[in-house]
Coordinates of C-alpha atoms and ligand atoms in Angstrom, one line a residue:
X65 CA 0.0 0.0 0.0
X66 CA 1.4 3.3 -0.9
X67 CA 1.1 6.2 1.5
X68 CA -0.8 9.4 0.6
X69 CA -0.6 12.8 2.5
X70 CA -3.0 15.7 2.3
X71 CA -1.6 19.1 3.1
X72 CA -4.0 22.0 3.8
X73 CA -3.1 25.6 3.2
X74 CA -1.5 27.4 6.1
X75 CA -2.4 30.8 7.6
X76 CA 1.2 31.3 8.8
X77 CA 4.2 29.3 10.1
X78 CA 5.9 30.0 13.4
X79 CA 8.5 28.5 15.6
X80 CA 12.0 27.3 16.2
X81 CA 13.0 24.1 14.6
X82 CA 16.0 21.8 13.8
X83 CA 16.2 19.6 10.7
X84 CA 17.8 16.2 10.6
X85 CA 21.5 15.7 10.0
X86 CA 23.2 16.4 6.6
X87 CA 22.8 13.4 4.3
X88 CA 26.1 13.9 2.5
X89 CA 28.1 14.4 5.6
X90 CA 26.4 11.4 7.3
X91 CA 27.4 9.1 4.4
X92 CA 31.0 10.3 4.6
X93 CA 31.2 9.9 8.4
X94 CA 30.6 6.2 8.0
X95 CA 33.0 5.8 5.1
X96 CA 35.9 7.7 6.5
X97 CA 35.2 6.4 10.1
X98 CA 35.4 2.9 8.7
X99 CA 38.7 3.5 6.9
X100 CA 40.4 5.3 9.8
X101 CA 42.4 3.6 12.6
X102 CA 40.7 3.8 15.9
X103 CA 37.2 4.8 17.0
X104 CA 35.0 7.5 15.3
X105 CA 32.1 8.9 17.2
X106 CA 29.4 10.5 15.1
X107 CA 26.7 12.9 16.5
X108 CA 23.6 13.9 14.6
X109 CA 23.8 11.1 12.0
X110 CA 20.8 11.2 9.7
X111 CA 18.6 8.2 10.3
X112 CA 17.2 8.2 6.8
X113 CA 17.0 5.2 4.4
X114 CA 19.9 6.4 2.2
X115 CA 22.3 6.6 5.1
X116 CA 21.1 3.3 6.5
X117 CA 22.1 1.8 3.2
X118 CA 25.7 3.1 3.6
X119 CA 25.7 1.9 7.2
X120 CA 24.6 -1.6 6.3
X121 CA 27.1 -1.7 3.4
X122 CA 30.0 -1.1 5.8
X123 CA 28.7 -3.6 8.4
X124 CA 28.6 -6.2 5.6
X125 CA 32.3 -5.4 5.0
X126 CA 33.2 -6.3 8.6
X127 CA 33.0 -2.8 10.3
X128 CA 31.5 -2.8 13.8
X129 CA 29.1 0.2 14.0
X130 CA 27.1 0.6 17.2
X131 CA 24.2 3.0 17.7
X132 CA 24.3 3.9 21.4
X133 CA 21.5 6.4 21.0
X134 CA 19.4 7.8 18.2
X135 CA 21.7 9.8 15.9
X136 CA 24.9 8.7 17.6
X137 CA 27.3 6.2 16.0
X138 CA 30.4 4.5 17.4
X139 CA 32.4 3.2 14.5
X140 CA 35.4 0.9 15.1
X141 CA 37.6 1.8 12.2
X142 CA 39.5 -0.9 10.4
X143 CA 42.2 1.1 8.8
X144 CA 42.6 1.8 5.1
X145 CA 43.1 -1.9 4.2
X146 CA 40.8 -3.5 6.8
X147 CA 37.5 -4.0 4.9
X148 CA 36.6 -7.6 4.1
X149 CA 34.8 -9.1 1.1
X150 CA 31.0 -8.8 1.6
X151 CA 29.2 -12.2 1.5
X152 CA 26.3 -10.8 -0.6
X153 CA 25.3 -8.1 -3.0
X154 CA 25.3 -4.7 -1.4
X155 CA 21.9 -3.0 -1.7
X156 CA 22.3 0.8 -2.0
X157 CA 18.5 1.4 -2.0
X158 CA 17.7 4.7 -3.5
X159 CA 21.0 6.3 -2.7
X160 CA 23.2 7.7 -5.6
X161 CA 25.8 8.8 -3.1
X162 CA 26.1 5.3 -1.6
X163 CA 26.5 3.5 -5.0
X164 CA 28.8 6.0 -6.7
X165 CA 31.2 6.6 -3.7
X166 CA 31.3 2.9 -3.0
X167 CA 32.2 2.2 -6.6
X168 CA 35.3 4.3 -6.1
X169 CA 36.1 2.9 -2.7
X170 CA 35.6 -0.8 -3.8
X171 CA 37.8 -0.2 -6.8
X172 CA 40.6 0.0 -4.3
X173 CA 39.9 -3.1 -2.3
X174 CA 41.6 -6.4 -2.9
X175 CA 38.2 -8.3 -3.2
X176 CA 35.1 -8.7 -5.4
X177 CA 31.8 -7.0 -4.7
X178 CA 28.5 -6.2 -6.4
X179 CA 26.4 -3.1 -5.9
X180 CA 22.8 -2.7 -6.7
X181 CA 19.8 -0.5 -5.8
X182 CA 16.1 0.1 -6.1
X183 CA 14.3 0.5 -9.5
X184 CA 15.0 4.2 -9.6
X185 CA 18.8 3.9 -8.8
X186 CA 19.1 1.1 -11.4
X187 CA 18.1 3.6 -14.1
X188 CA 20.7 6.2 -13.1
X189 CA 23.9 6.7 -15.0
X190 CA 27.0 5.1 -13.5
X191 CA 29.4 5.6 -16.5
X192 CA 30.3 9.0 -15.1
X193 CA 32.2 7.1 -12.3
X194 CA 32.9 3.8 -14.1
X195 CA 34.8 5.4 -17.0
X196 CA 37.3 7.5 -15.0
X197 CA 37.7 4.6 -12.5
X198 CA 38.5 2.3 -15.4
X199 CA 41.2 4.8 -16.5
X200 CA 42.6 4.4 -12.9
X201 CA 42.8 0.6 -13.5
X202 CA 39.5 -0.5 -12.0
X203 CA 37.7 -3.5 -13.3
X204 CA 34.0 -2.8 -13.2
X205 CA 31.1 -4.5 -15.1
X206 CA 27.5 -3.4 -15.3
X207 CA 24.3 -3.5 -17.4
X208 CA 24.1 -1.2 -20.4
X209 CA 27.9 -1.5 -21.2
X210 CA 28.9 -0.6 -17.6
X211 CA 26.5 2.3 -17.2
X212 CA 23.7 0.7 -15.1
X213 CA 23.6 -1.2 -11.7
X214 CA 24.0 -3.9 -10.7
X215 CA 27.8 -3.2 -10.9
X216 CA 30.3 -5.9 -10.3
X217 CA 33.8 -4.7 -9.1
X218 CA 37.0 -6.6 -8.9
X219 CA 39.1 -4.2 -6.9
X220 CA 42.9 -3.6 -6.8
X221 CA 45.6 -2.3 -9.0
X222 CA 44.6 1.4 -8.8
X223 CA 46.8 4.1 -10.3
X224 CA 46.7 7.8 -9.6
X225 CA 45.3 10.0 -12.3
X226 CA 44.5 13.6 -13.1
X227 CA 40.9 13.7 -14.3
X228 CA 39.0 16.7 -15.8
X229 CA 35.4 16.0 -15.1
X230 CA 33.0 17.3 -17.7
X231 CA 30.3 17.8 -15.0
X232 CA 30.4 19.4 -11.5
X233 CA 29.5 16.4 -9.5
X234 CA 30.6 15.7 -5.9
X235 CA 29.8 12.0 -6.4
X236 CA 32.2 11.7 -9.3
X237 CA 34.9 13.7 -7.5
X238 CA 34.5 11.7 -4.3
X239 CA 34.5 8.3 -6.0
X240 CA 37.9 9.2 -7.6
X241 CA 39.3 10.6 -4.4
X242 CA 38.3 7.4 -2.6
X243 CA 39.9 5.2 -5.2
X244 CA 42.9 7.6 -5.1
X245 CA 43.5 6.7 -1.5
X246 CA 44.6 3.3 -2.8
X247 CA 47.0 4.6 -5.4
X248 CA 50.7 5.5 -5.1
X249 CA 51.1 9.2 -5.8
X250 CA 48.6 12.1 -6.1
X251 CA 45.1 11.9 -7.6
X252 CA 43.7 15.1 -9.0
X253 CA 40.1 15.9 -10.0
X254 CA 39.2 19.1 -11.8
X255 CA 35.6 20.2 -12.4
X256 CA 33.9 23.0 -14.3
X257 CA 32.4 24.5 -11.2
X258 CA 33.1 23.6 -7.6
X259 CA 30.7 20.9 -6.3
X260 CA 30.1 20.1 -2.6
X261 CA 33.5 19.6 -0.8
X262 CA 32.4 17.5 2.2
X263 CA 34.7 14.6 1.1
X264 CA 37.7 16.9 0.9
X265 CA 36.9 18.5 4.3
X266 CA 36.3 15.3 6.1
X267 CA 39.4 13.6 4.6
X268 CA 41.5 16.5 5.8
X269 CA 39.8 16.3 9.2
X270 CA 40.7 12.6 9.5
X271 CA 44.3 13.4 8.6
X272 CA 44.7 12.9 4.8
X273 CA 46.8 15.2 2.7
X274 CA 44.2 17.1 0.7
X275 CA 45.1 20.1 -1.5
X276 CA 42.2 22.2 -2.9
X277 CA 43.2 24.6 -5.7
X278 CA 41.1 26.8 -8.0
X279 CA 39.2 24.5 -10.3
X280 CA 40.0 21.2 -8.5
X281 CA 41.5 19.2 -5.7
X282 CA 44.3 16.7 -5.1
X283 CA 44.7 13.9 -2.6
X284 CA 47.8 11.9 -1.8
X285 CA 47.5 8.1 -1.7
X286 CA 48.0 5.8 1.3
X287 CA 47.1 8.3 4.0
X288 CA 47.0 7.5 7.7
X289 CA 43.5 8.3 8.7
X290 CA 42.8 8.6 12.4
X291 CA 39.3 8.2 14.0
X292 CA 37.7 11.4 15.1
X293 CA 34.5 12.9 16.7
X294 CA 32.2 14.2 14.0
X295 CA 29.3 16.5 14.6
X296 CA 26.9 16.4 11.7
X297 CA 25.1 19.7 11.1
X298 CA 21.4 20.0 10.0
X299 CA 21.0 19.4 6.3
X300 CA 20.6 22.7 4.4
X301 CA 18.7 20.7 1.7
X302 CA 16.1 19.7 4.3
X303 CA 16.1 23.2 5.8
X304 CA 15.4 24.5 2.3
X305 CA 11.8 23.3 2.3
X306 CA 11.1 25.2 5.5
X307 CA 12.9 28.3 4.2
X308 CA 10.7 28.5 1.2
X309 CA 7.6 27.5 3.3
X310 CA 8.1 30.4 5.6
X311 CA 9.0 32.9 2.8
X312 CA 5.8 32.1 0.7
X313 CA 3.3 31.8 3.6
X314 CA 2.4 35.4 4.7
X315 CA 2.9 36.4 8.3
X316 CA 5.5 33.7 9.0
X317 CA 8.6 33.7 11.1
X318 CA 10.8 30.6 11.5
X319 CA 14.1 30.1 13.2
X320 CA 16.0 27.0 11.8
X321 CA 18.8 26.1 14.2
X322 CA 22.1 24.4 13.5
X323 CA 22.1 24.3 9.7
X324 CA 25.2 23.4 7.7
X325 CA 26.1 26.5 5.5
X326 CA 29.1 25.2 3.7
X327 CA 29.6 27.7 0.8
X328 CA 29.5 24.8 -1.7
X329 CA 25.9 24.0 -0.5
X330 CA 24.5 27.4 0.4
X331 CA 23.4 28.4 -3.1
X332 CA 19.8 28.2 -2.0
X333 CA 20.3 31.1 0.5
X334 CA 21.9 33.2 -2.3
X335 CA 19.1 32.4 -4.7
X336 CA 16.3 33.1 -2.2
X337 CA 17.9 36.3 -1.0
X338 CA 18.3 37.5 -4.6
X339 CA 14.5 36.8 -5.0
X340 CA 13.9 39.2 -2.2
X341 CA 13.6 36.6 0.6
X342 CA 14.4 37.8 4.2
X343 CA 16.9 35.2 5.4
X344 CA 19.3 36.1 8.2
X345 CA 22.3 33.9 9.3
X346 CA 23.2 34.2 13.0
X347 CA 25.4 32.3 15.5
X348 CA 27.9 31.3 12.8
X349 CA 30.4 28.7 14.0
X350 CA 32.4 25.7 12.8
X351 CA 31.7 22.0 13.7
X352 CA 34.2 19.3 12.7
X353 CA 35.5 21.3 9.8
X354 CA 32.1 22.4 8.5
X355 CA 30.5 25.9 8.8
X356 CA 27.2 26.1 10.6
X357 CA 24.6 28.8 11.4
X358 CA 21.1 29.4 12.6
X359 CA 18.8 30.8 9.9
X360 CA 16.0 33.2 10.6
X361 CA 13.3 33.4 7.9
X362 CA 10.5 35.9 7.5
X363 CA 7.8 35.8 4.9
X364 CA 8.6 38.0 2.0
X365 CA 7.3 39.1 -1.4
X366 CA 9.5 37.3 -3.9
X367 CA 10.4 38.4 -7.4
X368 CA 11.5 36.3 -10.4
X369 CA 15.2 36.0 -11.2
X370 CA 17.5 34.3 -13.7
X371 CA 19.5 31.4 -12.2
X372 CA 22.4 29.7 -13.9
X373 CA 26.2 29.1 -13.9
X374 CA 28.3 28.5 -10.7
X375 CA 25.3 28.7 -8.3
X376 CA 23.7 25.6 -9.9
X377 CA 25.9 22.9 -8.3
X378 CA 25.8 24.9 -5.0
X379 CA 22.0 24.4 -5.0
X380 CA 21.6 21.3 -7.1
X381 CA 19.2 19.4 -4.8
X382 CA 17.1 22.5 -4.1
X383 CA 15.7 23.2 -7.6
X384 CA 12.4 21.4 -6.9
X385 CA 11.7 23.8 -4.0
X386 CA 13.2 26.8 -5.9
X387 CA 10.6 26.1 -8.5
X388 CA 7.9 26.4 -5.8
X389 CA 9.3 29.7 -4.6
X390 CA 9.3 30.9 -8.3
X391 CA 5.7 29.8 -8.6
X392 CA 4.7 32.4 -6.0
X393 CA 7.2 35.1 -7.1
X394 CA 6.3 38.2 -9.1
X395 CA 7.4 37.9 -12.7
X396 CA 9.4 35.2 -14.4
X397 CA 12.1 32.9 -13.0
X398 CA 14.4 31.2 -15.5
X399 CA 16.6 28.2 -14.4
X400 CA 19.4 27.3 -16.8
X401 CA 22.5 25.1 -16.8
X402 CA 20.7 22.5 -14.7
X403 CA 20.6 19.6 -17.0
X404 CA 21.8 17.4 -14.2
X405 CA 18.3 17.6 -12.7
X406 CA 17.2 15.2 -15.4
X407 CA 19.3 12.3 -13.8
X408 CA 18.5 12.8 -10.1
X409 CA 16.2 10.4 -8.2
X410 CA 13.8 11.2 -11.0
X411 CA 13.8 13.7 -13.9
X412 CA 13.2 16.7 -11.6
X413 CA 12.6 19.1 -14.5
X414 CA 9.8 16.9 -15.9
X415 CA 8.4 16.0 -12.5
X416 CA 8.2 19.6 -11.1
X417 CA 6.8 20.9 -14.4
X418 CA 4.1 18.3 -14.5
X419 CA 3.1 18.5 -10.8
X420 CA 3.2 22.3 -10.4
X421 CA 1.0 22.5 -13.6
X422 CA -1.5 20.2 -12.0
X423 CA -2.0 22.9 -9.4
X424 CA -2.4 25.6 -12.0
X425 CA 1.1 27.0 -12.0
X426 CA 2.5 28.6 -15.2
X427 CA 5.7 26.5 -15.8
X428 CA 7.5 25.3 -18.8
X429 CA 10.3 22.8 -19.0
X430 CA 13.5 23.5 -20.9
X431 CA 16.2 21.0 -21.8
X432 CA 18.5 22.4 -19.1
X433 CA 16.0 24.0 -16.6
X434 CA 12.6 25.6 -16.3
X435 CA 10.8 28.9 -16.9
X436 CA 8.2 29.8 -14.3
X437 CA 5.8 32.7 -14.2
X438 CA 4.7 33.4 -10.6
X439 CA 1.1 33.8 -9.3
X440 CA -0.6 34.8 -6.1
X441 CA -2.0 31.3 -5.3
X442 CA -2.1 27.8 -6.7
X443 CA -5.2 25.6 -6.7
X444 CA -5.8 22.5 -4.6
X445 CA -5.7 19.1 -6.2
X446 CA -3.9 15.9 -6.4
X447 CA -0.2 15.4 -7.3
X448 CA 2.4 12.6 -7.6
X449 CA 5.8 12.3 -6.0
X450 CA 7.4 10.3 -8.8
X451 CA 9.0 8.3 -5.9
X452 CA 11.3 11.2 -5.2
X453 CA 11.6 12.6 -1.7
X454 CA 12.4 16.1 -2.8
X455 CA 9.4 16.3 -5.2
X456 CA 7.1 15.1 -2.5
X457 CA 8.3 17.7 0.0
X458 CA 8.4 20.5 -2.5
X459 CA 4.7 19.8 -3.4
X460 CA 3.9 19.9 0.3
X461 CA 5.4 23.4 0.4
X462 CA 3.4 24.4 -2.7
X463 CA 0.3 23.2 -0.9
X464 CA 0.7 25.8 1.9
X465 CA -0.3 28.5 -0.5
X466 CA -3.0 26.7 -2.6
X467 CA -6.7 27.6 -2.4
X468 CA -7.6 24.1 -1.2
X469 CA -6.0 20.9 0.1
X470 CA -3.4 19.2 -2.0
X471 CA -3.1 15.4 -1.9
X472 CA 0.3 14.0 -2.5
X473 CA 0.6 10.4 -3.6
X474 CA 3.4 8.0 -2.9
X475 CA 5.0 9.8 0.0
X476 CA 7.0 7.0 1.7
X477 CA 10.0 8.2 -0.2
X478 CA 10.5 11.1 2.2
X479 CA 12.0 8.6 4.6
X480 CA 15.1 8.6 2.4
X481 CA 16.2 12.0 3.8
X482 CA 13.6 13.4 6.2
X483 CA 11.6 10.8 8.2
X484 CA 9.7 13.4 10.3
X485 CA 9.0 16.0 7.6
X486 CA 5.2 15.7 7.7
X487 CA 4.9 16.0 11.5
X488 CA 7.3 18.9 11.6
X489 CA 5.3 20.8 8.9
X490 CA 2.1 20.4 10.9
X491 CA 3.8 21.4 14.2
X492 CA 4.7 24.9 12.9
X493 CA 1.3 25.7 11.2
X494 CA -0.8 28.4 12.9
Ligands
S3P216 C1 25.8 14.3 -3.4 C2 26.1 15.0 -4.6 C3 25.1 15.5 -5.5 C4 23.7 15.6 -4.9 C5 23.4 14.4 -4.1 C6 24.4 14.2 -3.0 C7 26.9 13.9 -2.5 O1 25.0 14.6 -6.6 O2 22.8 15.8 -5.9 O3 22.1 14.5 -3.5 O4 26.6 13.5 -1.3 O5 28.0 13.8 -3.0 P1 26.0 14.8 -7.9 O6 27.4 14.5 -7.5 O7 25.4 13.8 -8.9 O8 25.8 16.2 -8.4

């Protein structure tokens, strides 16, 4: 039975909230904690399905990971060469980060492994990591000529390379850096725009020799990683739904505490501020090598803007909810250079265009983005999630300013990144 949620329009939103831990940082805390010598303690780990897939993968490779309390992990690191061959296929579920980063890491292991995922993940392109890893000496097989999971990997024999990535992708960059840990010499990845740099930051925090430079990053092979204490900040990609919710619902004021504001992730703040959104960052601090702040959001009259270029990878997961902000902004918003949205959990350009249209929004898909003409209100109705957590939550935000209830079908997917989303949304409604 698939789950359905009905969201009613809100008069206003108020309160002080926290959002669950950052998904990208949670994945990496398990990966680097497992490869380090000694114990790693993680606080604020995201208990979503994507991260559970990574946790189970490392348990299946012999890593002892305890969960002393909700959101806390104790990882007994096994050192760079301590993972053992998994006895079965590793199921990455819906998680692109799990499968792509593991493809890199497993390329460096002296054993055989197979990675697969759910029906959405098995449609997503893997060549982007498989091809450069093959150039490093990895032996990887998959459906569609090596492009689609399941992927079978015979690890070992990795050589350092310098790779110019045609796309700004943290998953590609991180897969190569992880494989590069097992090469002699220095592995370098360049990208057209800087993608999220959590791998680089956490590798450095655990003691690896990481050298970022304009346009790319290098890592030296065979590092000695030491177990650390990691504090995972709140996920800005989850906070984004509440930022837009408070901006577009008149009379709202919301304080979102403890949000990761790494500059490679904070494009959503820049975009919303340029649209005229009142967002204020306070209490700035640093937690385990990552910048964090509290974000105060007040409802605002938004205006349409042009979005493209370097901000796109800095906000790549937020475009579904940016399109909702644009649907209530005065004038036209144009999103360009965002072709990557077509190969996310679903084709997010097609999905948001079709679902916003069902509520009466004026929105057109472009090959590499969308054009949206804002209006005062949407209408109530019924929409689909396309099995994508961020489409489901974006449509819930759109529902807050509809003229009637909106029913969202197939909402279990929100468990991948934000298990308590629906409850939290109801808690702040007035
Ligand atoms: C992620 C990188 C991004 C992002 C994804 C998480 C990561 O993907 O969309 O949700 O944790 O490295 P790409 O590398 O495909 O852009």
